[in-house]
Amino acid sequence: MCAMCRVLRVNRSGYYAWLCSPNSERAKEDDRLLGLIKHHWLASGSVYGHRKITTDLRDLGERCSRHRVHRLMRTEGLRAQVGYGRKPRFHGGMQCKAAANLLDRQFDVTEPDTAWASDFTFIRTHEGWMYLAVVIDLFSRQVVGWAMRDRADTELVVQAVLSAVWRRKPNAGCLVHSDQGSVYTSDDLTCPR
């Protein structure tokens, strides 16, 4: 061992000190910090990046820079989720039939159940994406119907409108206002039944 230390120009005492304690204090601190980083990254649903995890760690009282957190996450392969991949879709086919804008941005209504507005949004759950369609009465601004499904299709909107009709039983002149997305311009909604 003496000859090897001499060839490599390493002190024997330094070699034996390293042999007894191979991990430096910084490496031990990095391991402890990496455990906290993994915990917060998994708690976020594998979504958070180094900036948000640094903020979480600082909220706990940890002293660390975002560069250090970034380095540890990179070496461990922990990455933030950036956007959500969208599948290419076919946009051909028949032209959508958009209804005329009868409401014309007159959202102040004087009687209940004369004008409703509808839209939908997506919500990320532990089981995947869910889509929520809501119908509100423009007079009271209350939700009068809603539906939730795992797909954003015409059936979702039809169920929301039907639940509003079932709950409120409006007159024949009730107007349902929505945007002109493909879900709202399908024949199931625009054609009279």
GROMACS .gro file of N, CA and C in nm, residues 8-167:
model
  480
    8LEU      N    1   0.096   0.733  -0.654
    8LEU     CA    2  -0.018   0.823  -0.677
    8LEU      C    3  -0.004   0.957  -0.607
    9ARG      N    4   0.105   0.971  -0.529
    9ARG     CA    5   0.133   1.094  -0.455
    9ARG      C    6   0.019   1.130  -0.360
   10VAL      N    7  -0.021   1.030  -0.282
   10VAL     CA    8  -0.126   1.047  -0.182
   10VAL      C    9  -0.066   1.014  -0.047
   11ASN      N   10  -0.095   1.096   0.053
   11ASN     CA   11  -0.049   1.065   0.188
   11ASN      C   12  -0.116   0.938   0.238
   12ARG      N   13  -0.038   0.856   0.308
   12ARG     CA   14  -0.097   0.733   0.364
   12ARG      C   15  -0.203   0.766   0.466
   13SER      N   16  -0.180   0.866   0.548
   13SER     CA   17  -0.279   0.902   0.651
   13SER      C   18  -0.409   0.950   0.586
   14GLY      N   19  -0.397   1.024   0.475
   14GLY     CA   20  -0.517   1.069   0.403
   14GLY      C   21  -0.593   0.953   0.342
   15TYR      N   22  -0.518   0.855   0.289
   15TYR     CA   23  -0.582   0.737   0.231
   15TYR      C   24  -0.658   0.659   0.337
   16TYR      N   25  -0.595   0.637   0.453
   16TYR     CA   26  -0.660   0.559   0.558
   16TYR      C   27  -0.778   0.636   0.619
   17ALA      N   28  -0.768   0.767   0.626
   17ALA     CA   29  -0.882   0.846   0.673
   17ALA      C   30  -1.000   0.834   0.577
   18TRP      N   31  -0.968   0.835   0.446
   18TRP     CA   32  -1.074   0.819   0.347
   18TRP      C   33  -1.133   0.679   0.353
   19LEU      N   34  -1.050   0.580   0.378
   19LEU     CA   35  -1.095   0.442   0.384
   19LEU      C   36  -1.193   0.422   0.499
   20CYS      N   37  -1.169   0.487   0.612
   20CYS     CA   38  -1.258   0.473   0.727
   20CYS      C   39  -1.390   0.549   0.707
   21SER      N   40  -1.386   0.657   0.636
   21SER     CA   41  -1.506   0.739   0.613
   21SER      C   42  -1.511   0.779   0.466
   22PRO      N   43  -1.563   0.690   0.378
   22PRO     CA   44  -1.558   0.720   0.235
   22PRO      C   45  -1.650   0.835   0.193
   23ASN      N   46  -1.757   0.860   0.267
   23ASN     CA   47  -1.849   0.968   0.230
   23ASN      C   48  -1.815   1.094   0.307
   24SER      N   49  -1.804   1.204   0.237
   24SER     CA   50  -1.778   1.332   0.302
   24SER      C   51  -1.905   1.382   0.370
   25GLU      N   52  -1.890   1.487   0.448
   25GLU     CA   53  -2.007   1.545   0.514
   25GLU      C   54  -2.106   1.599   0.410
   26ARG      N   55  -2.054   1.656   0.303
   26ARG     CA   56  -2.142   1.708   0.198
   26ARG      C   57  -2.219   1.595   0.130
   27ALA      N   58  -2.151   1.482   0.106
   27ALA     CA   59  -2.220   1.368   0.043
   27ALA      C   60  -2.329   1.315   0.135
   28LYS      N   61  -2.301   1.311   0.265
   28LYS     CA   62  -2.404   1.265   0.361
   28LYS      C   63  -2.522   1.363   0.362
   29GLU      N   64  -2.492   1.492   0.359
   29GLU     CA   65  -2.598   1.592   0.356
   29GLU      C   66  -2.678   1.584   0.226
   30ASP      N   67  -2.609   1.557   0.114
   30ASP     CA   68  -2.678   1.539  -0.013
   30ASP      C   69  -2.773   1.420  -0.008
   31ASP      N   70  -2.730   1.310   0.054
   31ASP     CA   71  -2.817   1.192   0.066
   31ASP      C   72  -2.941   1.223   0.150
   32ARG      N   73  -2.922   1.297   0.260
   32ARG     CA   74  -3.036   1.332   0.345
   32ARG      C   75  -3.131   1.424   0.269
   33LEU      N   76  -3.074   1.522   0.199
   33LEU     CA   77  -3.155   1.616   0.122
   33LEU      C   78  -3.226   1.546   0.007
   34LEU      N   79  -3.161   1.449  -0.055
   34LEU     CA   80  -3.223   1.375  -0.165
   34LEU      C   81  -3.345   1.297  -0.117
   35GLY      N   82  -3.341   1.245   0.005
   35GLY     CA   83  -3.458   1.178   0.061
   35GLY      C   84  -3.576   1.272   0.073
   36LEU      N   85  -3.550   1.396   0.119
   36LEU     CA   86  -3.658   1.495   0.129
   36LEU      C   87  -3.708   1.536  -0.009
   37ILE      N   88  -3.616   1.548  -0.103
   37ILE     CA   89  -3.655   1.586  -0.240
   37ILE      C   90  -3.745   1.479  -0.300
   38LYS      N   91  -3.708   1.353  -0.285
   38LYS     CA   92  -3.790   1.244  -0.340
   38LYS      C   93  -3.928   1.242  -0.276
   39HIS      N   94  -3.932   1.266  -0.144
   39HIS     CA   95  -4.060   1.266  -0.073
   39HIS      C   96  -4.153   1.375  -0.130
   40HIS      N   97  -4.101   1.496  -0.147
   40HIS     CA   98  -4.184   1.606  -0.198
   40HIS      C   99  -4.218   1.587  -0.345
   41TRP      N  100  -4.127   1.530  -0.422
   41TRP     CA  101  -4.153   1.506  -0.564
   41TRP      C  102  -4.264   1.402  -0.580
   42LEU      N  103  -4.260   1.295  -0.500
   42LEU     CA  104  -4.365   1.193  -0.508
   42LEU      C  105  -4.497   1.247  -0.453
   43ALA      N  106  -4.490   1.330  -0.348
   43ALA     CA  107  -4.613   1.388  -0.291
   43ALA      C  108  -4.682   1.481  -0.391
   44SER      N  109  -4.605   1.540  -0.482
   44SER     CA  110  -4.665   1.628  -0.583
   44SER      C  111  -4.720   1.550  -0.701
   45GLY      N  112  -4.711   1.419  -0.698
   45GLY     CA  113  -4.758   1.338  -0.810
   45GLY      C  114  -4.657   1.337  -0.924
   46SER      N  115  -4.530   1.349  -0.890
   46SER     CA  116  -4.420   1.351  -0.989
   46SER      C  117  -4.434   1.468  -1.085
   47VAL      N  118  -4.484   1.581  -1.035
   47VAL     CA  119  -4.509   1.698  -1.118
   47VAL      C  120  -4.409   1.810  -1.090
   48TYR      N  121  -4.377   1.833  -0.963
   48TYR     CA  122  -4.294   1.948  -0.925
   48TYR      C  123  -4.154   1.940  -0.982
   49GLY      N  124  -4.101   2.056  -1.016
   49GLY     CA  125  -3.962   2.069  -1.059
   49GLY      C  126  -3.876   2.122  -0.946
   50HIS      N  127  -3.752   2.155  -0.978
   50HIS     CA  128  -3.658   2.193  -0.873
   50HIS      C  129  -3.695   2.325  -0.805
   51ARG      N  130  -3.762   2.415  -0.874
   51ARG     CA  131  -3.797   2.542  -0.812
   51ARG      C  132  -3.903   2.525  -0.703
   52LYS      N  133  -4.009   2.450  -0.734
   52LYS     CA  134  -4.115   2.432  -0.635
   52LYS      C  135  -4.068   2.345  -0.519
   53ILE      N  136  -3.985   2.247  -0.548
   53ILE     CA  137  -3.934   2.162  -0.440
   53ILE      C  138  -3.840   2.243  -0.351
   54THR      N  139  -3.761   2.333  -0.409
   54THR     CA  140  -3.676   2.420  -0.328
   54THR      C  141  -3.761   2.507  -0.237
   55THR      N  142  -3.872   2.558  -0.288
   55THR     CA  143  -3.963   2.638  -0.206
   55THR      C  144  -4.020   2.555  -0.092
   56ASP      N  145  -4.061   2.431  -0.121
   56ASP     CA  146  -4.114   2.343  -0.017
   56ASP      C  147  -4.009   2.315   0.090
   57LEU      N  148  -3.887   2.289   0.048
   57LEU     CA  149  -3.780   2.260   0.145
   57LEU      C  150  -3.749   2.382   0.230
   58ARG      N  151  -3.750   2.499   0.170
   58ARG     CA  152  -3.725   2.621   0.248
   58ARG      C  153  -3.838   2.648   0.346
   59ASP      N  154  -3.961   2.611   0.309
   59ASP     CA  155  -4.073   2.625   0.402
   59ASP      C  156  -4.056   2.535   0.523
   60LEU      N  157  -3.985   2.423   0.505
   60LEU     CA  158  -3.957   2.332   0.617
   60LEU      C  159  -3.838   2.378   0.700
   61GLY      N  160  -3.768   2.481   0.654
   61GLY     CA  161  -3.653   2.531   0.728
   61GLY      C  162  -3.520   2.479   0.677
   62GLU      N  163  -3.520   2.409   0.566
   62GLU     CA  164  -3.395   2.359   0.508
   62GLU      C  165  -3.322   2.473   0.438
   63ARG      N  166  -3.191   2.472   0.450
   63ARG     CA  167  -3.108   2.571   0.381
   63ARG      C  168  -3.045   2.503   0.261
   64CYS      N  169  -3.095   2.538   0.142
   64CYS     CA  170  -3.040   2.479   0.020
   64CYS      C  171  -3.071   2.573  -0.097
   65SER      N  172  -2.984   2.570  -0.195
   65SER     CA  173  -3.007   2.653  -0.313
   65SER      C  174  -3.083   2.571  -0.416
   66ARG      N  175  -3.148   2.641  -0.507
   66ARG     CA  176  -3.222   2.567  -0.610
   66ARG      C  177  -3.126   2.498  -0.705
   67HIS      N  178  -3.003   2.548  -0.717
   67HIS     CA  179  -2.904   2.482  -0.803
   67HIS      C  180  -2.864   2.346  -0.745
   68ARG      N  181  -2.853   2.340  -0.614
   68ARG     CA  182  -2.820   2.213  -0.549
   68ARG      C  183  -2.934   2.114  -0.565
   69VAL      N  184  -3.057   2.161  -0.545
   69VAL     CA  185  -3.174   2.075  -0.563
   69VAL      C  186  -3.182   2.028  -0.707
   70HIS      N  187  -3.155   2.118  -0.800
   70HIS     CA  188  -3.157   2.083  -0.942
   70HIS      C  189  -3.052   1.976  -0.973
   71ARG      N  190  -2.932   1.991  -0.919
   71ARG     CA  191  -2.825   1.894  -0.942
   71ARG      C  192  -2.863   1.757  -0.887
   72LEU      N  193  -2.918   1.754  -0.765
   72LEU     CA  194  -2.956   1.626  -0.705
   72LEU      C  195  -3.070   1.560  -0.782
   73MET      N  196  -3.167   1.640  -0.825
   73MET     CA  197  -3.279   1.584  -0.901
   73MET      C  198  -3.231   1.532  -1.036
   74ARG      N  199  -3.139   1.604  -1.100
   74ARG     CA  200  -3.088   1.561  -1.230
   74ARG      C  201  -3.010   1.431  -1.218
   75THR      N  202  -2.925   1.418  -1.116
   75THR     CA  203  -2.847   1.294  -1.101
   75THR      C  204  -2.937   1.176  -1.066
   76GLU      N  205  -3.050   1.203  -1.001
   76GLU     CA  206  -3.141   1.095  -0.964
   76GLU      C  207  -3.244   1.067  -1.073
   77GLY      N  208  -3.253   1.154  -1.174
   77GLY     CA  209  -3.348   1.133  -1.284
   77GLY      C  210  -3.488   1.181  -1.252
   78LEU      N  211  -3.504   1.269  -1.154
   78LEU     CA  212  -3.635   1.324  -1.118
   78LEU      C  213  -3.659   1.448  -1.202
   79ARG      N  214  -3.766   1.447  -1.281
   79ARG     CA  215  -3.794   1.558  -1.371
   79ARG      C  216  -3.934   1.610  -1.348
   80ALA      N  217  -3.952   1.739  -1.373
   80ALA     CA  218  -4.083   1.800  -1.364
   80ALA      C  219  -4.166   1.759  -1.484
   81GLN      N  220  -4.297   1.754  -1.463
   81GLN     CA  221  -4.386   1.728  -1.575
   81GLN      C  222  -4.415   1.861  -1.644
   82VAL      N  223  -4.377   1.871  -1.768
   82VAL     CA  224  -4.394   1.995  -1.843
   82VAL      C  225  -4.500   1.971  -1.949
   83GLY      N  226  -4.617   2.030  -1.930
   83GLY     CA  227  -4.725   2.014  -2.027
   83GLY      C  228  -4.776   1.871  -2.031
   84TYR      N  229  -4.872   1.849  -2.112
   84TYR     CA  230  -4.932   1.718  -2.127
   84TYR      C  231  -4.939   1.688  -2.276
   85GLY      N  232  -4.888   1.573  -2.313
   85GLY     CA  233  -4.885   1.536  -2.454
   85GLY      C  234  -5.025   1.523  -2.511
   86ARG      N  235  -5.043   1.576  -2.627
   86ARG     CA  236  -5.172   1.565  -2.693
   86ARG      C  237  -5.156   1.481  -2.817
   87LYS      N  238  -5.253   1.396  -2.839
   87LYS     CA  239  -5.250   1.310  -2.956
   87LYS      C  240  -5.297   1.389  -3.078
   88PRO      N  241  -5.236   1.368  -3.193
   88PRO     CA  242  -5.286   1.435  -3.313
   88PRO      C  243  -5.426   1.385  -3.346
   89ARG      N  244  -5.511   1.475  -3.386
   89ARG     CA  245  -5.649   1.439  -3.415
   89ARG      C  246  -5.683   1.471  -3.558
   90PHE      N  247  -5.784   1.402  -3.608
   90PHE     CA  248  -5.833   1.423  -3.743
   90PHE      C  249  -5.929   1.542  -3.740
   91HIS      N  250  -5.906   1.641  -3.824
   91HIS     CA  251  -5.989   1.761  -3.823
   91HIS      C  252  -6.075   1.774  -3.947
   92GLY      N  253  -6.082   1.671  -4.027
   92GLY     CA  254  -6.162   1.678  -4.148
   92GLY      C  255  -6.308   1.646  -4.119
   93GLY      N  256  -6.385   1.629  -4.224
   93GLY     CA  257  -6.525   1.591  -4.207
   93GLY      C  258  -6.617   1.707  -4.233
   94MET      N  259  -6.740   1.694  -4.180
   94MET     CA  260  -6.842   1.795  -4.204
   94MET      C  261  -6.813   1.922  -4.124
   95GLN      N  262  -6.859   2.033  -4.178
   95GLN     CA  263  -6.845   2.161  -4.111
   95GLN      C  264  -6.941   2.166  -3.993
   96CYS      N  265  -6.897   2.223  -3.881
   96CYS     CA  266  -6.984   2.236  -3.764
   96CYS      C  267  -7.092   2.341  -3.791
   97LYS      N  268  -7.209   2.315  -3.732
   97LYS     CA  269  -7.321   2.408  -3.747
   97LYS      C  270  -7.331   2.491  -3.620
   98ALA      N  271  -7.272   2.608  -3.620
   98ALA     CA  272  -7.278   2.695  -3.502
   98ALA      C  273  -7.409   2.771  -3.503
   99ALA      N  274  -7.475   2.773  -3.387
   99ALA     CA  275  -7.601   2.845  -3.375
   99ALA      C  276  -7.573   2.995  -3.368
  100ALA      N  277  -7.674   3.073  -3.400
  100ALA     CA  278  -7.661   3.219  -3.393
  100ALA      C  279  -7.647   3.262  -3.247
  101ASN      N  280  -7.578   3.371  -3.224
  101ASN     CA  281  -7.556   3.421  -3.089
  101ASN      C  282  -7.677   3.503  -3.047
  102LEU      N  283  -7.779   3.437  -2.994
  102LEU     CA  284  -7.904   3.504  -2.956
  102LEU      C  285  -7.888   3.585  -2.828
  103LEU      N  286  -7.798   3.544  -2.741
  103LEU     CA  287  -7.780   3.615  -2.614
  103LEU      C  288  -7.705   3.746  -2.634
  104ASP      N  289  -7.612   3.751  -2.728
  104ASP     CA  290  -7.537   3.870  -2.767
  104ASP      C  291  -7.477   3.942  -2.645
  105ARG      N  292  -7.413   3.866  -2.557
  105ARG     CA  293  -7.342   3.915  -2.439
  105ARG      C  294  -7.431   3.990  -2.341
  106GLN      N  295  -7.561   3.967  -2.344
  106GLN     CA  296  -7.653   4.026  -2.247
  106GLN      C  297  -7.671   3.925  -2.133
  107PHE      N  298  -7.576   3.925  -2.040
  107PHE     CA  299  -7.576   3.825  -1.934
  107PHE      C  300  -7.660   3.865  -1.813
  108ASP      N  301  -7.717   3.985  -1.813
  108ASP     CA  302  -7.805   4.026  -1.705
  108ASP      C  303  -7.948   3.989  -1.743
  109VAL      N  304  -8.000   3.886  -1.677
  109VAL     CA  305  -8.132   3.832  -1.710
  109VAL      C  306  -8.227   3.870  -1.597
  110THR      N  307  -8.353   3.899  -1.630
  110THR     CA  308  -8.450   3.947  -1.531
  110THR      C  309  -8.533   3.837  -1.468
  111GLU      N  310  -8.537   3.718  -1.527
  111GLU     CA  311  -8.618   3.609  -1.473
  111GLU      C  312  -8.536   3.481  -1.468
  112PRO      N  313  -8.565   3.394  -1.372
  112PRO     CA  314  -8.493   3.266  -1.367
  112PRO      C  315  -8.537   3.174  -1.481
  113ASP      N  316  -8.447   3.087  -1.519
  113ASP     CA  317  -8.471   2.983  -1.619
  113ASP      C  318  -8.512   3.038  -1.756
  114THR      N  319  -8.463   3.157  -1.789
  114THR     CA  320  -8.484   3.208  -1.925
  114THR      C  321  -8.355   3.198  -2.007
  115ALA      N  322  -8.240   3.201  -1.940
  115ALA     CA  323  -8.112   3.189  -2.010
  115ALA      C  324  -8.013   3.114  -1.921
  116TRP      N  325  -7.953   3.012  -1.978
  116TRP     CA  326  -7.849   2.934  -1.909
  116TRP      C  327  -7.719   2.946  -1.987
  117ALA      N  328  -7.608   2.929  -1.918
  117ALA     CA  329  -7.477   2.925  -1.984
  117ALA      C  330  -7.410   2.793  -1.948
  118SER      N  331  -7.334   2.739  -2.040
  118SER     CA  332  -7.271   2.609  -2.018
  118SER      C  333  -7.127   2.610  -2.067
  119ASP      N  334  -7.043   2.538  -1.996
  119ASP     CA  335  -6.905   2.517  -2.038
  119ASP      C  336  -6.853   2.394  -1.964
  120PHE      N  337  -6.735   2.347  -2.005
  120PHE     CA  338  -6.677   2.234  -1.933
  120PHE      C  339  -6.529   2.257  -1.912
  121THR      N  340  -6.474   2.185  -1.816
  121THR     CA  341  -6.333   2.195  -1.783
  121THR      C  342  -6.280   2.056  -1.752
  122PHE      N  343  -6.149   2.044  -1.739
  122PHE     CA  344  -6.090   1.915  -1.706
  122PHE      C  345  -6.023   1.924  -1.570
  123ILE      N  346  -6.028   1.814  -1.498
  123ILE     CA  347  -5.974   1.806  -1.362
  123ILE      C  348  -5.885   1.683  -1.355
  124ARG      N  349  -5.765   1.699  -1.302
  124ARG     CA  350  -5.675   1.585  -1.287
  124ARG      C  351  -5.702   1.519  -1.153
  125THR      N  352  -5.730   1.389  -1.155
  125THR     CA  353  -5.754   1.313  -1.033
  125THR      C  354  -5.652   1.201  -1.025
  126HIS      N  355  -5.656   1.126  -0.916
  126HIS     CA  356  -5.565   1.012  -0.901
  126HIS      C  357  -5.597   0.902  -1.002
  127GLU      N  358  -5.717   0.900  -1.054
  127GLU     CA  359  -5.757   0.798  -1.150
  127GLU      C  360  -5.738   0.843  -1.295
  128GLY      N  361  -5.689   0.965  -1.315
  128GLY     CA  362  -5.670   1.018  -1.450
  128GLY      C  363  -5.752   1.145  -1.468
  129TRP      N  364  -5.763   1.189  -1.592
  129TRP     CA  365  -5.837   1.311  -1.622
  129TRP      C  366  -5.987   1.286  -1.618
  130MET      N  367  -6.059   1.379  -1.556
  130MET     CA  368  -6.205   1.378  -1.557
  130MET      C  369  -6.250   1.512  -1.615
  131TYR      N  370  -6.364   1.510  -1.682
  131TYR     CA  371  -6.416   1.630  -1.746
  131TYR      C  372  -6.549   1.665  -1.681
  132LEU      N  373  -6.566   1.791  -1.645
  132LEU     CA  374  -6.685   1.839  -1.575
  132LEU      C  375  -6.754   1.943  -1.662
  133ALA      N  376  -6.880   1.915  -1.697
  133ALA     CA  377  -6.962   2.011  -1.771
  133ALA      C  378  -7.064   2.070  -1.674
  134VAL      N  379  -7.080   2.201  -1.678
  134VAL     CA  380  -7.166   2.271  -1.583
  134VAL      C  381  -7.262   2.361  -1.660
  135VAL      N  382  -7.387   2.369  -1.611
  135VAL     CA  383  -7.487   2.461  -1.665
  135VAL      C  384  -7.528   2.553  -1.551
  136ILE      N  385  -7.518   2.685  -1.573
  136ILE     CA  386  -7.559   2.780  -1.469
  136ILE      C  387  -7.675   2.864  -1.521
  137ASP      N  388  -7.760   2.905  -1.427
  137ASP     CA  389  -7.869   2.997  -1.458
  137ASP      C  390  -7.813   3.138  -1.453
  138LEU      N  391  -7.827   3.215  -1.559
  138LEU     CA  392  -7.769   3.348  -1.564
  138LEU      C  393  -7.843   3.447  -1.474
  139PHE      N  394  -7.962   3.413  -1.428
  139PHE     CA  395  -8.034   3.501  -1.336
  139PHE      C  396  -7.976   3.490  -1.195
  140SER      N  397  -7.965   3.368  -1.144
  140SER     CA  398  -7.919   3.348  -1.007
  140SER      C  399  -7.771   3.315  -0.997
  141ARG      N  400  -7.706   3.286  -1.110
  141ARG     CA  401  -7.565   3.246  -1.115
  141ARG      C  402  -7.539   3.118  -1.035
  142GLN      N  403  -7.640   3.036  -1.023
  142GLN     CA  404  -7.626   2.908  -0.953
  142GLN      C  405  -7.616   2.795  -1.053
  143VAL      N  406  -7.548   2.689  -1.011
  143VAL     CA  407  -7.537   2.570  -1.096
  143VAL      C  408  -7.672   2.500  -1.095
  144VAL      N  409  -7.727   2.478  -1.214
  144VAL     CA  410  -7.856   2.410  -1.224
  144VAL      C  411  -7.841   2.269  -1.280
  145GLY      N  412  -7.727   2.238  -1.338
  145GLY     CA  413  -7.703   2.104  -1.389
  145GLY      C  414  -7.555   2.081  -1.413
  146TRP      N  415  -7.514   1.956  -1.399
  146TRP     CA  416  -7.374   1.923  -1.423
  146TRP      C  417  -7.362   1.776  -1.455
  147ALA      N  418  -7.250   1.740  -1.517
  147ALA     CA  419  -7.219   1.601  -1.546
  147ALA      C  420  -7.068   1.585  -1.548
  148MET      N  421  -7.023   1.463  -1.515
  148MET     CA  422  -6.879   1.436  -1.512
  148MET      C  423  -6.852   1.303  -1.579
  149ARG      N  424  -6.749   1.300  -1.664
  149ARG     CA  425  -6.711   1.178  -1.735
  149ARG      C  426  -6.561   1.176  -1.755
  150ASP      N  427  -6.514   1.062  -1.804
  150ASP     CA  428  -6.371   1.050  -1.833
  150ASP      C  429  -6.337   1.094  -1.975
  151ARG      N  430  -6.437   1.138  -2.052
  151ARG     CA  431  -6.414   1.187  -2.189
  151ARG      C  432  -6.490   1.317  -2.209
  152ALA      N  433  -6.428   1.406  -2.285
  152ALA     CA  434  -6.495   1.532  -2.319
  152ALA      C  435  -6.563   1.514  -2.454
  153ASP      N  436  -6.685   1.465  -2.450
  153ASP     CA  437  -6.758   1.442  -2.574
  153ASP      C  438  -6.897   1.504  -2.563
  154THR      N  439  -6.974   1.488  -2.668
  154THR     CA  440  -7.108   1.546  -2.670
  154THR      C  441  -7.197   1.487  -2.562
  155GLU      N  442  -7.178   1.360  -2.532
  155GLU     CA  443  -7.260   1.295  -2.429
  155GLU      C  444  -7.245   1.364  -2.294
  156LEU      N  445  -7.126   1.412  -2.263
  156LEU     CA  446  -7.102   1.484  -2.138
  156LEU      C  447  -7.188   1.609  -2.130
  157VAL      N  448  -7.191   1.687  -2.237
  157VAL     CA  449  -7.267   1.811  -2.239
  157VAL      C  450  -7.417   1.782  -2.240
  158VAL      N  451  -7.458   1.681  -2.315
  158VAL     CA  452  -7.600   1.644  -2.319
  158VAL      C  453  -7.648   1.604  -2.179
  159GLN      N  454  -7.567   1.526  -2.107
  159GLN     CA  455  -7.605   1.486  -1.972
  159GLN      C  456  -7.616   1.607  -1.879
  160ALA      N  457  -7.526   1.704  -1.893
  160ALA     CA  458  -7.532   1.824  -1.809
  160ALA      C  459  -7.658   1.904  -1.837
  161VAL      N  460  -7.692   1.922  -1.965
  161VAL     CA  461  -7.813   1.997  -2.000
  161VAL      C  462  -7.938   1.922  -1.956
  162LEU      N  463  -7.939   1.790  -1.976
  162LEU     CA  464  -8.055   1.711  -1.933
  162LEU      C  465  -8.072   1.714  -1.782
  163SER      N  466  -7.962   1.714  -1.706
  163SER     CA  467  -7.976   1.722  -1.561
  163SER      C  468  -8.031   1.858  -1.519
  164ALA      N  469  -7.995   1.964  -1.591
  164ALA     CA  470  -8.051   2.096  -1.562
  164ALA      C  471  -8.200   2.100  -1.595
  165VAL      N  472  -8.238   2.041  -1.708
  165VAL     CA  473  -8.380   2.036  -1.746
  165VAL      C  474  -8.459   1.954  -1.645
  166TRP      N  475  -8.403   1.843  -1.600
  166TRP     CA  476  -8.473   1.757  -1.504
  166TRP      C  477  -8.490   1.828  -1.370
  167ARG      N  478  -8.390   1.905  -1.327
  167ARG     CA  479  -8.398   1.973  -1.197
  167ARG      C  480  -8.490   2.096  -1.201
   0.00000   0.00000   0.00000
